[in-house]
Amino acid sequence: MQRAVELARLSEGYTRPNPPVGAVVVKDGRTIGEGRHEYAGGPHAEVAALDSCSESPEGAAIYVTLEPCSTHGRTPPCTERIIKEQLDRVVVGCEDCFEKHRGAGLRILKEHGLEVLSGVCANDTLELVTPFFKHVDTGLPFLTLKLGMTLDGCIADRTGRSQWITGADSRAEVQRMRRRADAVMVGSQTVISDDPSLLCRDYDADNLMRVVVDSKGAISASSRILTDQAAERTIVFTSVETPVAIIDAWRSNGSVVELLKPAPNGSLSVKDILRELGSMNLMHVLCEGGGGLAGALHAEKQVDEYALFYAPAVLGDLKARRGFAGTDASPLAEMDRLKIRDLRRFGDDICVRLR
């Protein structure tokens, strides 16, 4: 099952609106086939694994990270293929989240005489499909908020300079996080200060979308994300009050501009933005700041996971830019408390993952 999880992780960021799934076929203690769901509309992991078998899978066991599908969609039911190949055993990581499908595939397989075991490596397999499950349940994407900060919570100095607070190992991990996401989201100040590409430099991730939140029409039409070879994969959310000339300039190279009604203070609702992204079948959004956007997401309780990279450094400047900005003050008794899920070191930096 751990090998099936490894395979599924290779598909994170590529399968929307479907979940990443991996499968391994084992016969007489030997792996004879393995596969993963690589893209929506393509073969499911079970079919890919069975197609790759080096010998007949009759009498074999298949390990799959998610319950095999039992209904016709863009592809036939995987349960039919498993039964047809006369496998003896099916081992599943977690069950389907669709209420009408949950347990149905397992029940069909049992009715045809197969031994079925579920809940194996449940935590790892559930982690793979958590964004998919949230999208199915709420229509919203799973949101990971990533920030690179000093120990005193600064993400940039008072001039907006942030390159580089964290080290090369942390930045390499962020590239891996981008590969696994469907979209990377930033605020307008990040674009103005850093002119980032937001592409995944170290991996083939030509499915990655880029999202900018700019309520005031502030970013330049010559920004890299609006003019590079991936401009068509850029989405800008702005106010309906943004001048038409600015919007037309943003769209000139194929970028998508979405217009939203602003709040009385001129800001855009981050939940409205996430709802729009969910309607585009984006299941996992990685927000990389800055402080205003991070603060808004936190204040509106739209963050599912925090990935906070701390460098062993103290800026010590009260006018520096903070990781969480623009939120109303609240008393200590009402402070949000999170649960640490993981703590890892990247070079000299520490990454804390919280839910």
Tab-separated table of C-alpha atoms in Angstrom:
chain	number	residue	atom	x	y	z
A	1	MET	CA	0.000	0.000	0.000
A	2	GLN	CA	2.897	2.368	0.693
A	3	ARG	CA	4.061	1.831	-2.893
A	4	ALA	CA	0.531	2.595	-4.120
A	5	VAL	CA	0.650	5.837	-2.100
A	6	GLU	CA	3.997	6.730	-3.707
A	7	LEU	CA	2.499	6.224	-7.159
A	8	ALA	CA	-0.574	8.304	-6.328
A	9	ARG	CA	1.591	11.177	-5.121
A	10	LEU	CA	3.124	11.387	-8.587
A	11	SER	CA	-0.329	12.320	-9.881
A	12	GLU	CA	-1.122	15.091	-7.386
A	13	GLY	CA	-1.894	18.278	-9.282
A	14	TYR	CA	-2.688	16.498	-12.571
A	15	THR	CA	-6.003	14.664	-12.112
A	16	ARG	CA	-8.563	17.403	-11.355
A	17	PRO	CA	-11.445	17.046	-10.853
A	18	ASN	CA	-10.579	13.438	-9.998
A	19	PRO	CA	-8.452	12.355	-7.033
A	20	PRO	CA	-4.919	10.965	-7.372
A	21	VAL	CA	-4.970	7.177	-6.940
A	22	GLY	CA	-2.279	4.493	-7.066
A	23	ALA	CA	-2.523	0.693	-7.364
A	24	VAL	CA	-0.191	-2.295	-7.118
A	25	VAL	CA	-0.897	-5.911	-8.168
A	26	VAL	CA	0.834	-8.627	-6.123
A	27	LYS	CA	0.919	-12.372	-6.885
A	28	ASP	CA	2.740	-14.984	-4.829
A	29	GLY	CA	4.548	-12.229	-2.959
A	30	ARG	CA	5.776	-10.552	-6.146
A	31	THR	CA	4.725	-7.246	-7.675
A	32	ILE	CA	3.531	-8.029	-11.198
A	33	GLY	CA	1.924	-4.695	-12.069
A	34	GLU	CA	1.452	-1.151	-10.861
A	35	GLY	CA	-0.183	2.035	-12.096
A	36	ARG	CA	-1.753	5.355	-11.220
A	37	HIS	CA	-4.540	7.595	-12.440
A	38	GLU	CA	-2.558	10.131	-14.480
A	39	TYR	CA	-5.230	12.505	-15.811
A	40	ALA	CA	-8.999	12.976	-15.845
A	41	GLY	CA	-10.566	10.774	-18.498
A	42	GLY	CA	-7.566	8.448	-18.548
A	43	PRO	CA	-7.422	4.902	-17.163
A	44	HIS	CA	-8.020	4.614	-13.459
A	45	ALA	CA	-5.200	3.316	-11.296
A	46	GLU	CA	-6.621	-0.218	-11.069
A	47	VAL	CA	-6.916	-0.513	-14.856
A	48	ALA	CA	-3.433	0.928	-15.397
A	49	ALA	CA	-1.984	-1.546	-12.898
A	50	LEU	CA	-3.787	-4.518	-14.431
A	51	ASP	CA	-2.791	-3.462	-17.951
A	52	SER	CA	0.854	-3.391	-16.858
A	53	CYS	CA	0.896	-6.903	-15.384
A	54	SER	CA	3.846	-9.030	-16.471
A	55	GLU	CA	1.729	-12.193	-16.140
A	56	SER	CA	-1.892	-13.183	-15.612
A	57	PRO	CA	-3.318	-11.460	-12.509
A	58	GLU	CA	-5.710	-14.359	-11.862
A	59	GLY	CA	-5.560	-15.211	-8.170
A	60	ALA	CA	-3.580	-12.053	-7.337
A	61	ALA	CA	-4.236	-9.238	-4.888
A	62	ILE	CA	-4.598	-5.589	-5.820
A	63	TYR	CA	-3.694	-2.797	-3.421
A	64	VAL	CA	-5.418	0.497	-4.221
A	65	THR	CA	-5.379	3.770	-2.285
A	66	LEU	CA	-9.083	4.533	-2.859
A	67	GLU	CA	-12.134	2.312	-3.098
A	68	PRO	CA	-12.576	1.055	-6.705
A	69	CYS	CA	-15.348	2.822	-8.569
A	70	SER	CA	-18.522	0.861	-9.244
A	71	THR	CA	-20.420	3.131	-11.656
A	72	HIS	CA	-20.058	4.148	-15.293
A	73	GLY	CA	-18.571	7.610	-15.841
A	74	ARG	CA	-15.932	8.671	-18.359
A	75	THR	CA	-14.530	5.167	-17.884
A	76	PRO	CA	-16.141	1.794	-17.045
A	77	PRO	CA	-16.364	0.640	-13.402
A	78	CYS	CA	-13.076	-0.660	-12.017
A	79	THR	CA	-14.984	-3.297	-10.074
A	80	GLU	CA	-15.958	-4.946	-13.384
A	81	ARG	CA	-12.339	-5.180	-14.506
A	82	ILE	CA	-11.190	-6.596	-11.152
A	83	ILE	CA	-13.915	-9.264	-11.249
A	84	LYS	CA	-13.186	-10.077	-14.906
A	85	GLU	CA	-9.484	-10.650	-14.159
A	86	GLN	CA	-10.457	-13.118	-11.374
A	87	LEU	CA	-8.402	-11.530	-8.643
A	88	ASP	CA	-8.718	-13.091	-5.190
A	89	ARG	CA	-8.149	-10.114	-2.908
A	90	VAL	CA	-8.646	-6.353	-2.871
A	91	VAL	CA	-6.913	-4.173	-0.273
A	92	VAL	CA	-8.152	-0.572	-0.037
A	93	GLY	CA	-6.750	2.459	1.752
A	94	CYS	CA	-9.939	4.503	2.200
A	95	GLU	CA	-13.525	4.421	1.017
A	96	ASP	CA	-15.133	6.760	-1.515
A	97	CYS	CA	-16.526	9.996	-0.091
A	98	PHE	CA	-19.630	10.062	-2.317
A	99	GLU	CA	-22.496	8.947	-0.097
A	100	LYS	CA	-24.160	6.923	-2.865
A	101	HIS	CA	-20.833	5.282	-3.769
A	102	ARG	CA	-19.273	4.809	-0.316
A	103	GLY	CA	-18.811	1.097	0.285
A	104	ALA	CA	-20.671	0.158	-2.921
A	105	GLY	CA	-17.559	-1.028	-4.747
A	106	LEU	CA	-16.415	-3.063	-1.764
A	107	ARG	CA	-19.853	-4.644	-1.429
A	108	ILE	CA	-19.935	-5.638	-5.108
A	109	LEU	CA	-16.495	-7.217	-4.872
A	110	LYS	CA	-17.491	-9.174	-1.747
A	111	GLU	CA	-20.665	-10.390	-3.455
A	112	HIS	CA	-18.479	-11.838	-6.215
A	113	GLY	CA	-16.427	-13.807	-3.712
A	114	LEU	CA	-13.364	-11.602	-3.396
A	115	GLU	CA	-11.676	-11.048	-0.054
A	116	VAL	CA	-11.825	-7.324	0.752
A	117	LEU	CA	-9.821	-5.418	3.351
A	118	SER	CA	-10.158	-1.653	3.821
A	119	GLY	CA	-8.518	0.978	6.013
A	120	VAL	CA	-4.916	-0.055	5.312
A	121	CYS	CA	-2.511	2.898	5.695
A	122	ALA	CA	-5.666	4.917	6.250
A	123	ASN	CA	-3.948	8.151	7.289
A	124	ASP	CA	-1.655	8.259	4.255
A	125	THR	CA	-4.351	7.329	1.770
A	126	LEU	CA	-6.868	9.770	3.251
A	127	GLU	CA	-4.280	12.555	3.059
A	128	LEU	CA	-4.065	11.984	-0.703
A	129	VAL	CA	-7.764	12.555	-1.266
A	130	THR	CA	-8.524	15.192	1.383
A	131	PRO	CA	-8.601	18.029	-1.216
A	132	PHE	CA	-10.895	15.943	-3.430
A	133	PHE	CA	-13.203	15.113	-0.520
A	134	LYS	CA	-13.443	18.778	0.517
A	135	HIS	CA	-14.203	19.844	-3.051
A	136	VAL	CA	-16.949	17.221	-3.313
A	137	ASP	CA	-18.466	18.180	0.047
A	138	THR	CA	-18.288	21.986	-0.209
A	139	GLY	CA	-17.492	22.988	-3.789
A	140	LEU	CA	-14.443	24.809	-2.398
A	141	PRO	CA	-10.785	23.902	-2.897
A	142	PHE	CA	-8.565	22.739	-0.061
A	143	LEU	CA	-6.341	25.704	0.822
A	144	THR	CA	-2.765	25.454	2.049
A	145	LEU	CA	-1.272	28.716	3.292
A	146	LYS	CA	2.512	28.807	2.951
A	147	LEU	CA	4.600	31.572	4.493
A	148	GLY	CA	8.377	32.009	4.772
A	149	MET	CA	9.095	34.053	7.885
A	150	THR	CA	11.688	35.255	10.337
A	151	LEU	CA	11.328	34.118	13.947
A	152	ASP	CA	9.593	37.413	14.731
A	153	GLY	CA	6.959	36.795	12.051
A	154	CYS	CA	8.249	39.008	9.221
A	155	ILE	CA	7.782	37.973	5.588
A	156	ALA	CA	9.556	41.033	4.120
A	157	ASP	CA	11.376	44.132	5.266
A	158	ARG	CA	9.735	47.560	5.325
A	159	THR	CA	10.562	48.079	1.615
A	160	GLY	CA	8.854	44.809	0.629
A	161	ARG	CA	12.063	42.890	-0.026
A	162	SER	CA	11.696	39.198	0.849
A	163	GLN	CA	14.309	37.385	-1.236
A	164	TRP	CA	15.523	35.468	0.534
A	165	ILE	CA	14.406	34.953	4.121
A	166	THR	CA	14.420	31.162	3.987
A	167	GLY	CA	17.147	28.987	2.500
A	168	ALA	CA	17.538	26.920	-0.643
A	169	ASP	CA	16.234	23.691	0.939
A	170	SER	CA	13.001	25.386	1.978
A	171	ARG	CA	12.571	26.872	-1.466
A	172	ALA	CA	13.048	23.415	-3.006
A	173	GLU	CA	10.285	22.081	-0.777
A	174	VAL	CA	7.997	24.889	-1.937
A	175	GLN	CA	8.616	23.775	-5.521
A	176	ARG	CA	7.460	20.280	-4.524
A	177	MET	CA	4.378	21.819	-2.917
A	178	ARG	CA	3.607	23.679	-6.143
A	179	ARG	CA	3.861	20.465	-8.143
A	180	ARG	CA	1.242	18.831	-5.946
A	181	ALA	CA	-1.194	21.777	-6.101
A	182	ASP	CA	-3.716	22.791	-8.762
A	183	ALA	CA	-3.081	26.527	-8.358
A	184	VAL	CA	-0.714	28.977	-6.652
A	185	MET	CA	-2.321	32.132	-5.293
A	186	VAL	CA	-0.771	35.453	-4.219
A	187	GLY	CA	-1.855	39.008	-3.523
A	188	SER	CA	-1.095	41.986	-5.726
A	189	GLN	CA	1.668	43.262	-3.446
A	190	THR	CA	3.663	40.065	-4.004
A	191	VAL	CA	3.465	40.575	-7.769
A	192	ILE	CA	4.451	44.229	-7.475
A	193	SER	CA	7.367	43.582	-5.095
A	194	ASP	CA	8.817	40.341	-6.532
A	195	ASP	CA	7.427	39.977	-10.086
A	196	PRO	CA	7.394	36.190	-9.573
A	197	SER	CA	6.693	33.563	-12.216
A	198	LEU	CA	4.887	31.292	-9.704
A	199	LEU	CA	5.721	28.405	-12.028
A	200	CYS	CA	7.092	25.106	-10.780
A	201	ARG	CA	10.731	25.388	-11.815
A	202	ASP	CA	12.010	21.974	-10.752
A	203	TYR	CA	9.212	19.738	-12.045
A	204	ASP	CA	7.062	19.258	-15.122
A	205	ALA	CA	3.890	20.955	-13.876
A	206	ASP	CA	2.290	22.423	-16.986
A	207	ASN	CA	-1.140	22.005	-15.392
A	208	LEU	CA	-0.465	24.504	-12.579
A	209	MET	CA	-2.683	27.595	-12.536
A	210	ARG	CA	-1.637	30.977	-11.116
A	211	VAL	CA	-4.056	33.216	-9.227
A	212	VAL	CA	-3.638	36.880	-8.277
A	213	VAL	CA	-5.987	38.800	-5.992
A	214	ASP	CA	-5.892	42.490	-6.959
A	215	SER	CA	-8.890	44.503	-5.800
A	216	LYS	CA	-7.460	47.858	-6.935
A	217	GLY	CA	-6.093	47.063	-10.401
A	218	ALA	CA	-2.568	47.690	-9.147
A	219	ILE	CA	-0.403	45.108	-10.918
A	220	SER	CA	1.335	46.051	-14.159
A	221	ALA	CA	0.220	44.510	-17.449
A	222	SER	CA	3.907	43.819	-18.078
A	223	SER	CA	4.173	41.551	-15.022
A	224	ARG	CA	5.772	38.212	-15.737
A	225	ILE	CA	2.657	36.184	-14.913
A	226	LEU	CA	0.686	38.157	-17.520
A	227	THR	CA	3.276	38.060	-20.306
A	228	ASP	CA	5.201	34.776	-20.100
A	229	GLN	CA	4.548	31.523	-21.968
A	230	ALA	CA	2.035	30.460	-19.290
A	231	ALA	CA	-0.052	33.651	-19.348
A	232	GLU	CA	-3.159	31.663	-20.302
A	233	ARG	CA	-2.859	29.836	-16.976
A	234	THR	CA	-3.127	33.073	-14.988
A	235	ILE	CA	-6.375	34.150	-13.305
A	236	VAL	CA	-6.713	37.656	-11.861
A	237	PHE	CA	-9.532	38.435	-9.446
A	238	THR	CA	-10.382	42.105	-9.304
A	239	SER	CA	-13.214	44.504	-8.529
A	240	VAL	CA	-16.028	45.318	-10.945
A	241	GLU	CA	-14.854	48.914	-10.432
A	242	THR	CA	-11.419	48.305	-11.963
A	243	PRO	CA	-11.072	50.397	-15.150
A	244	VAL	CA	-11.798	48.555	-18.398
A	245	ALA	CA	-8.477	49.652	-19.902
A	246	ILE	CA	-6.559	47.877	-17.138
A	247	ILE	CA	-8.636	44.718	-17.488
A	248	ASP	CA	-8.151	44.664	-21.274
A	249	ALA	CA	-4.381	45.064	-20.836
A	250	TRP	CA	-4.296	42.141	-18.397
A	251	ARG	CA	-6.233	39.985	-20.847
A	252	SER	CA	-4.092	40.866	-23.875
A	253	ASN	CA	-1.927	37.727	-23.641
A	254	GLY	CA	-4.705	35.316	-22.744
A	255	SER	CA	-4.949	35.703	-18.969
A	256	VAL	CA	-8.383	35.260	-17.395
A	257	VAL	CA	-9.843	38.157	-15.397
A	258	GLU	CA	-12.703	37.496	-12.986
A	259	LEU	CA	-14.742	40.462	-11.725
A	260	LEU	CA	-16.210	40.462	-8.216
A	261	LYS	CA	-18.266	42.975	-6.281
A	262	PRO	CA	-16.100	44.479	-3.527
A	263	ALA	CA	-17.013	44.988	0.109
A	264	PRO	CA	-17.638	48.570	1.320
A	265	ASN	CA	-13.955	48.835	2.282
A	266	GLY	CA	-12.926	47.876	-1.269
A	267	SER	CA	-11.646	44.399	-0.448
A	268	LEU	CA	-12.735	41.179	-2.159
A	269	SER	CA	-14.239	38.250	-0.287
A	270	VAL	CA	-11.724	35.417	-0.233
A	271	LYS	CA	-14.562	32.928	0.131
A	272	ASP	CA	-16.096	34.250	-3.096
A	273	ILE	CA	-12.721	33.813	-4.770
A	274	LEU	CA	-12.365	30.253	-3.499
A	275	ARG	CA	-15.921	29.480	-4.596
A	276	GLU	CA	-15.038	30.631	-8.123
A	277	LEU	CA	-11.855	28.544	-8.116
A	278	GLY	CA	-13.848	25.544	-6.938
A	279	SER	CA	-16.256	26.000	-9.838
A	280	MET	CA	-13.202	25.714	-12.112
A	281	ASN	CA	-12.540	22.265	-10.582
A	282	LEU	CA	-9.403	23.417	-8.776
A	283	MET	CA	-9.196	21.086	-5.776
A	284	HIS	CA	-6.015	22.271	-4.023
A	285	VAL	CA	-4.864	25.896	-3.874
A	286	LEU	CA	-1.470	26.832	-2.450
A	287	CYS	CA	-1.456	30.423	-1.200
A	288	GLU	CA	1.998	31.967	-0.955
A	289	GLY	CA	0.957	35.311	0.549
A	290	GLY	CA	1.498	38.127	1.149
A	291	GLY	CA	0.460	39.247	4.558
A	292	GLY	CA	-2.796	40.961	3.620
A	293	LEU	CA	-4.131	37.958	1.719
A	294	ALA	CA	-2.899	35.544	4.393
A	295	GLY	CA	-4.589	37.643	7.069
A	296	ALA	CA	-7.867	37.742	5.151
A	297	LEU	CA	-7.869	33.984	4.582
A	298	HIS	CA	-7.160	33.364	8.245
A	299	ALA	CA	-9.775	35.872	9.422
A	300	GLU	CA	-12.462	34.312	7.212
A	301	LYS	CA	-11.400	30.815	8.389
A	302	GLN	CA	-10.656	29.603	4.874
A	303	VAL	CA	-7.251	28.042	5.612
A	304	ASP	CA	-7.255	24.231	5.773
A	305	GLU	CA	-3.527	23.805	6.315
A	306	TYR	CA	-0.754	26.170	7.404
A	307	ALA	CA	2.799	25.500	6.172
A	308	LEU	CA	4.995	27.986	8.025
A	309	PHE	CA	8.699	28.038	7.165
A	310	TYR	CA	10.787	29.752	9.846
A	311	ALA	CA	14.334	30.911	9.185
A	312	PRO	CA	16.724	31.214	12.160
A	313	ALA	CA	16.696	35.002	11.852
A	314	VAL	CA	15.187	38.026	13.587
A	315	LEU	CA	14.485	41.181	11.599
A	316	GLY	CA	13.520	43.282	14.629
A	317	ASP	CA	11.715	45.993	12.678
A	318	LEU	CA	8.250	47.127	13.773
A	319	LYS	CA	7.603	48.484	10.266
A	320	ALA	CA	8.505	45.239	8.501
A	321	ARG	CA	5.751	43.302	6.724
A	322	ARG	CA	4.128	40.623	8.817
A	323	GLY	CA	2.861	37.198	7.884
A	324	PHE	CA	-0.693	37.930	8.981
A	325	ALA	CA	-1.745	41.519	8.329
A	326	GLY	CA	-4.966	43.459	8.095
A	327	THR	CA	-6.981	41.462	10.602
A	328	ASP	CA	-8.942	42.949	13.487
A	329	ALA	CA	-7.443	42.667	16.946
A	330	SER	CA	-8.912	39.947	19.161
A	331	PRO	CA	-8.370	39.168	22.839
A	332	LEU	CA	-6.029	36.360	23.836
A	333	ALA	CA	-8.931	34.214	24.993
A	334	GLU	CA	-10.334	34.183	21.424
A	335	MET	CA	-7.035	33.369	19.735
A	336	ASP	CA	-7.159	30.558	17.186
A	337	ARG	CA	-5.257	27.490	18.330
A	338	LEU	CA	-4.092	24.985	15.745
A	339	LYS	CA	-2.828	21.416	15.842
A	340	ILE	CA	0.695	20.626	14.671
A	341	ARG	CA	0.615	17.867	12.073
A	342	ASP	CA	4.274	17.785	11.126
A	343	LEU	CA	7.569	19.420	12.039
A	344	ARG	CA	10.493	19.110	9.619
A	345	ARG	CA	13.855	20.705	9.072
A	346	PHE	CA	14.952	22.000	5.653
A	347	GLY	CA	18.571	23.058	5.851
A	348	ASP	CA	18.711	25.644	8.637
A	349	ASP	CA	14.958	26.310	8.468
A	350	ILE	CA	12.053	24.669	10.265
A	351	CYS	CA	8.676	23.994	8.614
A	352	VAL	CA	5.652	23.654	10.870
A	353	ARG	CA	2.508	22.190	9.304
A	354	LEU	CA	-0.706	22.842	11.161
A	355	ARG	CA	-4.393	22.183	10.675
